Amino acid sequence: MSEIKTQVVVLGAGPGGYSAAFRAADLGLDAVVVDARETLGGVCLNVGCIPSKALLHVAKVIQEAKHLSSHGVTFGEPTFDLDKIRAWKDSVVNQLTKGLAGMSKMRKVKHVQGYGKFTGANTLEVEGKDGKTTITFEHAIIAAGSEPVSLPFIPADDPRVIDSTGALEMADIPEKMLVLGGGIIGLEMGTVYNALGSSIDVVEFLDQLIPAADKDIVKVYTKTLKGKFNLMLETKVTAVEAKDDGLYVSFEGKKAPAEPVRYDKVLVAVGRKPNGKLIDAEKAGVNVDERGFINVDKQLRTNVSHIHAIGDVIGQPMLAHKAVHEGHVAAEVIAGKKHYFDPRCIPSVAYTEPEVAWVGLTEKEAKEQGVNYESATFPWAASGRAIASAATDGMTKMIFDKDTGRVIGGAIVGTNAGEMLGEIGLAIEMGADAEDVALTIHAHPTLNESIGLAAEIFEGSITDMP
Ligand code: FAD
């Protein structure tokens, strides 16, 4: 049994955890980070954001190469070497985890590998490969993240039933795969497998894919899925029976087939649940709700003032960039700074092809909240750059406060929408109004022009100069 004393211990080395530990070290604090994984980076870097984007890059290139045949350039049918595709994905992850290890070493942040649980208000015990370590801390930051939700009626121990981690392993390319859940993670993985040759069915209980985004934006994306995915909206899975020749899935609802359908694989992507219940938080006096979330204030403090919590374990949106910013604030507060986590908006992006991205208020939320708003949309069919790039399946939408003209939300569907969204996020954070955006000269021809053009649509966006 070894013992460590530290000013700050961070439980979990995902984007929230490592960002918090690094910021604490940069501010002169002694920091230790605990993670069950061998590498830093958590879900995002090891089995989430990054490997999925490496595979989506492959999918995008395949799709673009296919489309080129209608512009006079024809490549042969692609052939796939799964080992090499996997190696590409792994090399991306390795490059980044190595980078993190280097940054950690440089800052003298110690990584204790093993599973950690609280044993008291100032102690944590870590069970690792090399035995137990007791860590005594002055401050703790819980950054334990989340894990995929499984469904009780689905045989979880059948290797043909996979979650996002299983999907990223790419053991094989199934001929026919069911994606259970029409949210971001399921659609991204469906995009990858479809590009590599799988026939994909997507089943979603609600009446639209990506339920958090506005209907008109999602509609543009959904239209592009014709011939790619077979969509079953307003439909649910009621049973999955494992047989030798495949998984037989029964459905109920609007698009439910009458008979069970055979699939080679079923990807369960119905959401993620927080890991708050797995860390003996009660031994430190930290309250965890019945779902496993930990409640915090604007300084990311739990009900125990020297213990903070950040990232997926404190609630939605479960996104890496939210976790990073929270990690910074938690470390800064511990270092004595009067900082708060109080963003006006947090962007969300589905890195499908085309991408679906939104930030700030959606139109649906503006309506629900009774905001006096006006929305303006610019279809990419009217964008020179979109036409020249064969990317007209897109739309830029801005939402303005009608009284002040301020930008309060925005959404983009189309190629590279996620990259474009930053401008709208900045406009919201800075309190910019329609005129600020409309008078900003956007380079021509770019897809970004569509943001300025959407702002021009807002009535009163251009006022007389004094
Ligand atoms: P996590 O990244 O979940 O890390 C928590 C870490 O804590 C893990 O490494 C775990 O091993 C460790 N841990 C937990 N409990 C213990 C314990 N008791 N002892 C020791 N270690 C412990 N988000 C985006 O913003 N953009 C994306 O493109 C994106 N794509 C995604 C794709 C997929 C397939 C998935 C699954 C997720 C994706 N996400 C994406 C979500 C993103 O990964 C999470 O929001 C983010 O990782 C949360 O960070 P975190 O710091 O809260 O914790």
Coordinates of C-alpha atoms and ligand atoms in Angstrom, one line a residue:
M1 CA 0.0 0.0 0.0
S2 CA 1.5 3.3 -1.0
E3 CA 0.5 6.7 0.2
I4 CA 0.4 10.1 -1.5
K5 CA -0.4 13.5 -0.1
T6 CA -1.6 16.2 -2.5
Q7 CA -3.3 19.6 -2.6
V8 CA -5.6 18.6 -5.5
V9 CA -6.7 15.1 -6.6
V10 CA -8.7 14.8 -9.8
L11 CA -10.8 11.6 -10.1
G12 CA -11.0 10.8 -13.8
A13 CA -8.7 11.9 -16.6
G14 CA -11.1 12.8 -19.4
P15 CA -11.1 16.2 -21.0
G16 CA -12.6 17.7 -17.8
G17 CA -10.2 15.9 -15.5
Y18 CA -6.9 16.5 -17.3
S19 CA -7.8 20.1 -18.1
A20 CA -8.5 20.7 -14.4
A21 CA -5.3 19.0 -13.3
F22 CA -3.2 20.9 -15.8
R23 CA -4.8 24.2 -14.9
A24 CA -4.2 23.5 -11.2
A25 CA -0.6 22.7 -11.8
D26 CA -0.2 25.8 -14.0
L27 CA -1.5 27.9 -11.0
G28 CA 1.2 26.4 -8.7
L29 CA -0.8 23.7 -7.1
D30 CA 0.3 20.1 -6.5
A31 CA -2.0 17.9 -8.6
V32 CA -2.6 14.2 -8.9
V33 CA -4.9 12.6 -11.5
V34 CA -6.5 9.2 -11.0
D35 CA -7.8 7.1 -13.9
A36 CA -8.6 3.5 -14.4
R37 CA -7.3 3.7 -18.0
E38 CA -3.6 3.4 -18.8
T39 CA -3.7 6.6 -20.9
L40 CA -5.1 10.1 -20.1
G41 CA -7.9 11.5 -22.2
G42 CA -10.9 9.6 -20.8
V43 CA -13.8 8.6 -23.0
C44 CA -13.4 11.5 -25.5
L45 CA -9.8 10.8 -26.5
N46 CA -9.8 7.0 -26.1
V47 CA -13.3 5.8 -27.1
G48 CA -15.3 8.9 -28.1
C49 CA -14.8 12.2 -29.9
I50 CA -11.4 11.5 -31.4
P51 CA -11.5 7.9 -32.7
S52 CA -15.0 8.6 -34.1
K53 CA -13.7 11.7 -36.0
A54 CA -10.7 9.7 -37.4
L55 CA -13.2 7.2 -38.8
L56 CA -15.6 9.9 -40.0
H57 CA -12.8 11.4 -41.9
V58 CA -12.4 8.2 -43.8
A59 CA -16.1 8.0 -44.4
K60 CA -16.2 11.6 -45.7
V61 CA -13.4 11.0 -48.2
I62 CA -15.1 7.8 -49.5
Q63 CA -18.4 9.7 -50.0
E64 CA -16.7 12.7 -51.7
A65 CA -14.8 10.4 -54.1
K66 CA -18.0 8.7 -55.0
H67 CA -19.8 12.0 -55.7
L68 CA -17.0 13.1 -58.0
S69 CA -18.2 10.7 -60.7
S70 CA -21.0 13.1 -61.5
H71 CA -18.4 15.8 -62.1
G72 CA -16.4 13.8 -64.5
V73 CA -13.9 12.1 -62.3
T74 CA -14.5 8.4 -61.6
F75 CA -12.4 6.4 -59.1
G76 CA -12.7 2.6 -58.9
E77 CA -14.9 1.0 -56.2
P78 CA -13.1 1.4 -52.9
T79 CA -11.6 -1.7 -51.3
F80 CA -11.2 -1.8 -47.5
D81 CA -8.3 -3.0 -45.4
L82 CA -9.9 -3.0 -41.9
D83 CA -6.6 -3.5 -40.2
K84 CA -5.2 -0.4 -41.8
I85 CA -8.3 1.7 -41.1
R86 CA -8.1 0.6 -37.4
A87 CA -4.4 1.4 -37.4
W88 CA -5.1 4.9 -38.7
K89 CA -7.7 5.5 -35.9
D90 CA -5.4 4.1 -33.3
S91 CA -2.5 6.2 -34.5
V92 CA -4.6 9.3 -34.1
V93 CA -5.5 8.3 -30.6
N94 CA -1.9 7.4 -29.7
Q95 CA -0.5 10.6 -31.0
L96 CA -2.9 12.6 -28.7
T97 CA -2.6 10.4 -25.6
K98 CA 1.2 10.6 -25.9
G99 CA 1.0 14.3 -26.2
L100 CA -1.1 14.5 -23.0
A101 CA 1.3 12.2 -21.2
G102 CA 4.1 14.6 -22.1
M103 CA 2.1 17.7 -21.0
S104 CA 1.3 16.0 -17.7
K105 CA 5.0 15.1 -17.1
M106 CA 6.1 18.6 -18.0
R107 CA 3.7 20.0 -15.3
K108 CA 4.6 17.3 -12.8
V109 CA 1.0 16.1 -12.6
K110 CA 1.2 12.5 -11.3
H111 CA -1.1 9.9 -13.0
V112 CA -2.1 7.2 -10.6
Q113 CA -3.6 4.4 -12.6
G114 CA -6.4 2.4 -11.0
Y115 CA -10.0 2.6 -9.9
G116 CA -10.5 5.3 -7.2
K117 CA -13.2 5.5 -4.5
F118 CA -13.6 7.9 -1.6
T119 CA -12.9 6.6 1.8
G120 CA -13.5 9.9 3.7
A121 CA -13.9 13.6 3.2
N122 CA -10.1 14.0 2.5
T123 CA -9.1 10.5 1.4
L124 CA -9.4 8.4 -1.7
E125 CA -8.3 4.8 -2.2
V126 CA -7.1 3.7 -5.6
E127 CA -7.0 0.0 -6.6
G128 CA -4.5 -0.5 -9.4
K129 CA -2.5 -3.1 -11.1
D130 CA 0.3 -2.7 -8.6
G131 CA -1.8 -2.7 -5.5
K132 CA -3.6 0.0 -3.4
T133 CA -2.7 3.7 -3.1
T134 CA -4.2 6.0 -0.5
I135 CA -4.4 9.6 -1.5
T136 CA -4.9 12.3 1.1
F137 CA -6.1 15.5 -0.5
E138 CA -7.0 19.1 0.5
H139 CA -9.3 19.5 -2.6
A140 CA -10.8 17.0 -4.9
I141 CA -12.4 17.4 -8.4
I142 CA -14.7 14.6 -9.4
A143 CA -14.5 14.1 -13.2
A144 CA -15.7 10.5 -13.4
G145 CA -17.6 11.0 -16.6
S146 CA -20.3 8.7 -18.0
E147 CA -20.8 5.3 -19.7
P148 CA -23.3 4.1 -22.3
V149 CA -26.8 3.2 -21.2
S150 CA -27.7 -0.5 -21.9
L151 CA -31.3 -1.8 -22.3
P152 CA -32.5 -4.6 -20.2
F153 CA -34.3 -6.5 -23.0
I154 CA -31.2 -6.7 -25.2
P155 CA -28.7 -9.5 -24.7
A156 CA -25.7 -7.4 -23.6
D157 CA -23.3 -10.3 -23.5
D158 CA -23.8 -11.2 -27.1
P159 CA -20.8 -9.8 -29.1
R160 CA -23.1 -8.9 -31.9
V161 CA -24.7 -6.3 -29.6
I162 CA -22.4 -3.3 -29.4
D163 CA -22.2 0.1 -27.9
S164 CA -20.2 3.1 -29.2
T165 CA -17.0 1.6 -27.8
G166 CA -17.6 -1.7 -29.5
A167 CA -18.5 0.1 -32.7
L168 CA -15.2 2.0 -32.6
E169 CA -13.3 -1.3 -32.3
M170 CA -14.4 -2.1 -35.9
A171 CA -14.1 -5.9 -35.4
D172 CA -15.8 -6.3 -38.8
I173 CA -18.1 -4.5 -41.2
P174 CA -21.6 -6.1 -40.7
E175 CA -23.7 -6.5 -43.8
K176 CA -26.8 -5.3 -42.0
M177 CA -26.7 -3.2 -38.8
L178 CA -29.4 -1.7 -36.7
V179 CA -28.6 1.6 -35.0
L180 CA -30.9 1.9 -31.9
G181 CA -31.3 5.6 -31.2
G182 CA -31.3 8.5 -33.6
G183 CA -29.0 10.8 -31.6
I184 CA -25.5 12.1 -32.4
I185 CA -23.4 9.1 -31.5
G186 CA -25.6 6.5 -33.3
L187 CA -25.8 8.6 -36.4
E188 CA -22.0 9.3 -36.5
M189 CA -21.2 5.6 -36.2
G190 CA -23.9 4.7 -38.7
T191 CA -22.3 7.2 -41.1
V192 CA -19.0 5.4 -40.8
Y193 CA -20.3 1.8 -41.2
N194 CA -22.5 2.9 -44.1
A195 CA -19.5 4.4 -45.9
L196 CA -17.7 1.1 -45.4
G197 CA -20.5 -0.9 -46.9
S198 CA -23.0 -1.8 -44.1
S199 CA -26.7 -1.4 -44.8
I200 CA -28.0 0.7 -41.9
D201 CA -31.5 0.9 -40.3
V202 CA -32.0 3.6 -37.7
V203 CA -34.8 3.3 -35.1
E204 CA -35.8 6.3 -33.1
F205 CA -38.7 6.5 -30.6
L206 CA -39.3 10.3 -31.3
D207 CA -40.5 11.9 -34.5
Q208 CA -37.2 13.3 -35.6
L209 CA -33.5 12.4 -35.5
I210 CA -31.2 14.5 -33.3
P211 CA -34.1 15.5 -31.1
A212 CA -32.3 18.5 -29.4
A213 CA -32.0 20.4 -32.7
D214 CA -34.7 22.3 -34.5
K215 CA -36.9 20.4 -36.9
D216 CA -36.2 22.5 -40.0
I217 CA -32.5 22.0 -39.6
V218 CA -32.7 18.3 -39.0
K219 CA -35.1 18.0 -42.0
V220 CA -32.3 19.1 -44.3
Y221 CA -30.0 16.4 -42.9
T222 CA -32.7 13.7 -42.9
K223 CA -33.4 14.4 -46.7
T224 CA -29.8 13.5 -47.4
L225 CA -30.2 10.1 -45.8
K226 CA -32.4 8.7 -48.6
G227 CA -30.7 5.7 -50.0
K228 CA -28.2 5.6 -47.1
F229 CA -30.2 4.8 -44.0
N230 CA -33.5 3.2 -43.6
L231 CA -35.2 5.4 -41.0
M232 CA -37.8 4.1 -38.6
L233 CA -39.0 7.2 -36.7
E234 CA -41.7 7.0 -34.0
T235 CA -40.8 3.4 -33.6
K236 CA -39.3 1.4 -30.8
V237 CA -37.5 -1.9 -30.3
T238 CA -39.4 -4.3 -28.1
A239 CA -37.2 -7.4 -28.2
V240 CA -33.9 -8.7 -29.5
E241 CA -33.6 -12.5 -29.9
A242 CA -30.1 -13.9 -30.5
K243 CA -30.0 -16.8 -32.9
D244 CA -27.1 -18.5 -34.6
D245 CA -27.6 -16.7 -37.9
G246 CA -28.2 -13.2 -36.4
L247 CA -30.1 -11.0 -34.0
Y248 CA -33.8 -10.9 -34.6
V249 CA -35.3 -7.6 -33.6
S250 CA -39.0 -6.9 -33.0
F251 CA -40.4 -3.4 -33.3
E252 CA -43.5 -1.5 -32.4
G253 CA -44.8 1.8 -33.7
K254 CA -45.3 3.8 -36.8
K255 CA -42.7 2.2 -39.1
A256 CA -42.5 -1.2 -37.3
P257 CA -42.1 -4.1 -39.7
A258 CA -44.7 -6.8 -39.1
E259 CA -42.1 -9.6 -38.5
P260 CA -38.8 -9.5 -36.6
V261 CA -36.0 -8.3 -38.7
R262 CA -32.6 -10.1 -38.8
Y263 CA -29.4 -8.0 -38.3
D264 CA -25.8 -9.0 -38.1
K265 CA -25.2 -6.4 -35.5
V266 CA -27.2 -4.0 -33.2
L267 CA -25.5 -0.8 -32.1
V268 CA -27.2 0.5 -28.9
A269 CA -26.8 4.2 -28.8
V270 CA -29.6 5.4 -26.5
G271 CA -27.6 7.8 -24.3
R272 CA -25.1 7.8 -21.6
K273 CA -25.4 7.6 -17.8
P274 CA -23.2 9.4 -15.2
N275 CA -20.7 7.5 -13.1
G276 CA -21.5 9.3 -9.9
K277 CA -22.8 6.2 -8.1
L278 CA -19.6 4.2 -8.6
I279 CA -17.2 6.3 -6.5
D280 CA -18.5 6.0 -2.9
A281 CA -19.1 9.7 -2.9
E282 CA -21.3 9.3 0.2
K283 CA -18.2 8.5 2.2
A284 CA -16.9 12.0 1.5
G285 CA -20.4 13.4 2.2
V286 CA -21.0 14.3 -1.5
N287 CA -24.7 14.1 -2.6
V288 CA -25.4 12.1 -5.8
D289 CA -28.9 12.0 -7.2
E290 CA -30.7 8.8 -8.0
R291 CA -29.5 8.9 -11.6
G292 CA -25.9 9.3 -10.7
F293 CA -25.5 13.0 -11.3
I294 CA -23.7 15.3 -8.8
N295 CA -25.2 18.7 -8.2
V296 CA -22.8 21.7 -8.2
D297 CA -23.0 25.5 -8.0
K298 CA -21.6 28.0 -10.5
Q299 CA -18.1 27.5 -9.1
L300 CA -18.5 23.7 -9.6
R301 CA -18.6 23.1 -5.9
T302 CA -20.5 20.1 -4.6
N303 CA -22.4 20.2 -1.3
V304 CA -18.9 19.6 0.3
S305 CA -17.1 22.9 -0.2
H306 CA -13.6 21.4 -0.8
I307 CA -14.9 18.9 -3.4
H308 CA -15.8 20.0 -6.9
A309 CA -17.3 18.1 -9.8
I310 CA -17.2 18.7 -13.5
G311 CA -18.0 17.2 -16.9
D312 CA -20.5 14.5 -17.8
V313 CA -21.0 13.5 -14.1
I314 CA -22.7 16.9 -13.4
G315 CA -25.2 16.8 -16.2
Q316 CA -26.1 17.8 -19.7
P317 CA -24.9 18.6 -22.2
M318 CA -22.5 15.7 -22.0
L319 CA -19.8 17.3 -24.2
A320 CA -16.0 17.5 -24.0
H321 CA -15.7 21.2 -24.5
K322 CA -18.2 21.8 -21.6
A323 CA -16.1 19.5 -19.4
V324 CA -12.8 21.4 -20.3
H325 CA -14.2 24.8 -19.4
E326 CA -15.7 23.5 -16.2
G327 CA -12.3 21.9 -15.3
H328 CA -10.6 25.2 -15.8
V329 CA -13.0 27.0 -13.5
A330 CA -12.9 24.4 -10.8
A331 CA -9.1 24.5 -10.7
E332 CA -9.1 28.3 -10.7
V333 CA -11.6 28.5 -7.8
I334 CA -9.4 26.1 -5.8
A335 CA -6.4 28.3 -6.5
G336 CA -8.4 31.2 -5.0
K337 CA -9.6 32.9 -8.1
K338 CA -13.2 34.4 -8.1
H339 CA -14.2 32.6 -11.3
Y340 CA -17.5 31.1 -12.4
F341 CA -18.8 28.8 -15.0
D342 CA -21.5 30.9 -16.6
P343 CA -21.4 30.6 -20.4
R344 CA -24.2 32.2 -22.4
C345 CA -24.1 29.2 -24.8
I346 CA -22.5 25.8 -25.4
P347 CA -22.3 24.5 -29.0
S348 CA -23.5 21.1 -30.1
V349 CA -22.4 19.3 -33.3
A350 CA -23.3 16.1 -34.9
Y351 CA -20.3 15.3 -37.1
T352 CA -22.4 13.4 -39.6
E353 CA -22.2 14.2 -43.4
P354 CA -23.6 16.8 -43.7
E355 CA -23.0 18.1 -40.2
V356 CA -25.7 19.4 -37.9
A357 CA -24.7 22.1 -35.5
W358 CA -26.5 24.5 -33.1
V359 CA -25.7 26.9 -30.4
G360 CA -27.6 29.2 -28.0
L361 CA -31.4 29.0 -28.1
T362 CA -33.1 26.8 -30.6
E363 CA -36.3 28.1 -32.1
K364 CA -38.2 25.4 -30.1
E365 CA -36.6 26.7 -26.8
A366 CA -37.3 30.3 -27.7
K367 CA -41.0 29.5 -28.2
E368 CA -41.2 27.5 -25.0
Q369 CA -39.5 30.3 -23.1
G370 CA -41.9 32.9 -24.6
V371 CA -39.0 34.9 -26.0
N372 CA -40.0 37.6 -28.6
Y373 CA -37.7 36.3 -31.3
E374 CA -37.3 36.3 -35.1
S375 CA -35.5 33.7 -37.0
A376 CA -33.8 34.1 -40.4
T377 CA -32.6 31.3 -42.6
F378 CA -30.3 31.3 -45.6
P379 CA -30.5 28.1 -47.8
W380 CA -27.2 27.0 -49.2
A381 CA -28.8 26.4 -52.6
A382 CA -28.2 30.2 -52.9
S383 CA -24.6 30.1 -51.9
G384 CA -22.0 30.2 -54.7
R385 CA -19.4 28.3 -52.6
A386 CA -21.9 25.6 -51.7
I387 CA -22.9 25.2 -55.4
A388 CA -19.3 25.1 -56.5
S389 CA -18.5 22.5 -53.8
A390 CA -21.6 20.4 -54.5
A391 CA -22.7 21.1 -51.0
T392 CA -26.1 22.6 -51.4
D393 CA -27.7 20.3 -48.8
G394 CA -27.3 23.0 -46.2
M395 CA -29.0 25.8 -44.4
T396 CA -27.8 28.6 -42.0
K397 CA -30.3 29.8 -39.4
M398 CA -30.0 32.6 -37.0
I399 CA -32.3 33.5 -34.1
F400 CA -32.5 37.1 -32.9
D401 CA -34.1 38.8 -30.0
K402 CA -36.8 40.9 -31.8
D403 CA -36.6 43.8 -29.3
T404 CA -32.9 44.2 -29.2
G405 CA -31.7 42.6 -32.4
R406 CA -29.2 40.5 -30.4
V407 CA -28.1 37.1 -31.7
I408 CA -29.5 34.6 -29.2
G409 CA -29.1 31.3 -31.2
G410 CA -28.1 29.8 -34.4
A411 CA -28.0 26.5 -36.2
I412 CA -26.2 25.3 -39.3
V413 CA -26.7 22.1 -41.3
G414 CA -24.2 21.4 -44.1
T415 CA -20.6 20.4 -44.8
N416 CA -18.3 21.8 -42.1
A417 CA -21.2 23.3 -40.1
G418 CA -19.3 22.6 -36.9
E419 CA -16.4 24.7 -37.9
M420 CA -18.6 27.5 -38.9
L421 CA -20.6 27.6 -35.7
G422 CA -17.9 29.3 -33.7
E423 CA -18.8 32.7 -35.3
I424 CA -22.4 32.5 -34.0
G425 CA -21.2 31.3 -30.6
L426 CA -18.9 34.3 -30.4
A427 CA -21.7 36.7 -31.5
I428 CA -23.9 35.3 -28.7
E429 CA -21.2 35.6 -26.0
M430 CA -20.3 39.1 -27.0
G431 CA -23.9 40.3 -27.2
A432 CA -23.6 41.1 -30.9
D433 CA -26.7 42.1 -32.8
A434 CA -27.9 41.4 -36.3
E435 CA -26.2 44.6 -37.5
D436 CA -22.8 43.6 -36.1
V437 CA -23.0 40.3 -38.0
A438 CA -24.5 41.7 -41.2
L439 CA -21.8 44.5 -41.4
T440 CA -19.0 42.1 -40.8
I441 CA -17.5 41.5 -44.2
H442 CA -17.3 37.8 -44.8
A443 CA -14.9 36.5 -47.5
H444 CA -16.4 35.5 -50.8
P445 CA -17.0 32.8 -51.7
T446 CA -17.2 31.0 -48.4
L447 CA -19.9 29.1 -46.6
N448 CA -19.4 31.5 -43.7
E449 CA -21.0 34.2 -45.9
S450 CA -24.3 32.5 -45.2
I451 CA -24.1 33.7 -41.6
G452 CA -23.8 37.4 -42.7
L453 CA -26.5 36.9 -45.2
A454 CA -28.9 35.3 -42.7
A455 CA -28.2 38.3 -40.4
E456 CA -29.1 40.7 -43.2
I457 CA -32.5 39.1 -43.4
F458 CA -33.4 40.3 -39.9
E459 CA -35.6 43.3 -40.3
G460 CA -33.7 46.4 -39.1
S461 CA -30.3 44.8 -39.4
I462 CA -28.9 47.8 -41.2
T463 CA -29.7 51.1 -39.6
D464 CA -28.6 54.6 -40.7
M465 CA -25.1 55.7 -39.7
P466 CA -24.9 58.6 -37.3
Ligands
FAD1 P1 -14.9 11.2 -19.5 O1 -14.3 11.5 -20.7 O2 -16.1 10.3 -19.4 O3 -13.7 10.5 -18.6 C1 -13.9 10.0 -17.3 C2 -12.7 9.2 -17.0 O4 -12.8 8.8 -15.6 C3 -12.6 7.9 -17.7 O5 -11.4 7.8 -18.3 C4 -12.8 6.8 -16.7 O6 -12.0 5.7 -16.9 C5 -12.4 7.5 -15.4 N1 -13.1 7.1 -14.2 C6 -14.4 7.1 -13.9 N2 -14.6 6.7 -12.7 C7 -13.4 6.4 -12.2 C8 -12.9 5.9 -10.9 N3 -13.7 5.7 -9.9 N4 -11.6 5.6 -10.8 C9 -10.7 5.9 -11.8 N5 -11.1 6.4 -13.0 C10 -12.4 6.6 -13.2 N6 -18.2 15.2 -27.1 C11 -17.9 16.2 -27.8 O7 -17.8 17.3 -27.2 N7 -17.6 16.1 -29.1 C12 -17.7 14.9 -29.8 O8 -17.4 14.9 -31.0 C13 -18.0 13.8 -29.0 N8 -18.0 12.6 -29.6 C14 -18.3 11.5 -28.9 C15 -18.3 10.2 -29.5 C16 -18.5 9.1 -28.8 C17 -18.5 7.8 -29.4 C18 -18.8 9.2 -27.4 C19 -19.0 8.0 -26.5 C20 -18.8 10.4 -26.7 C21 -18.5 11.6 -27.5 N9 -18.5 12.8 -26.9 C22 -18.3 13.9 -27.6 C23 -18.8 13.0 -25.4 C24 -17.5 13.2 -24.7 O9 -16.7 12.1 -24.9 C25 -17.8 13.4 -23.2 O10 -18.7 14.5 -23.0 C26 -16.5 13.7 -22.5 O11 -15.6 12.7 -22.6 C27 -16.8 13.9 -21.0 O12 -15.6 14.2 -20.3 P2 -15.4 14.0 -18.8 O13 -14.1 14.7 -18.5 O14 -16.6 14.4 -18.0 O15 -15.2 12.4 -18.6

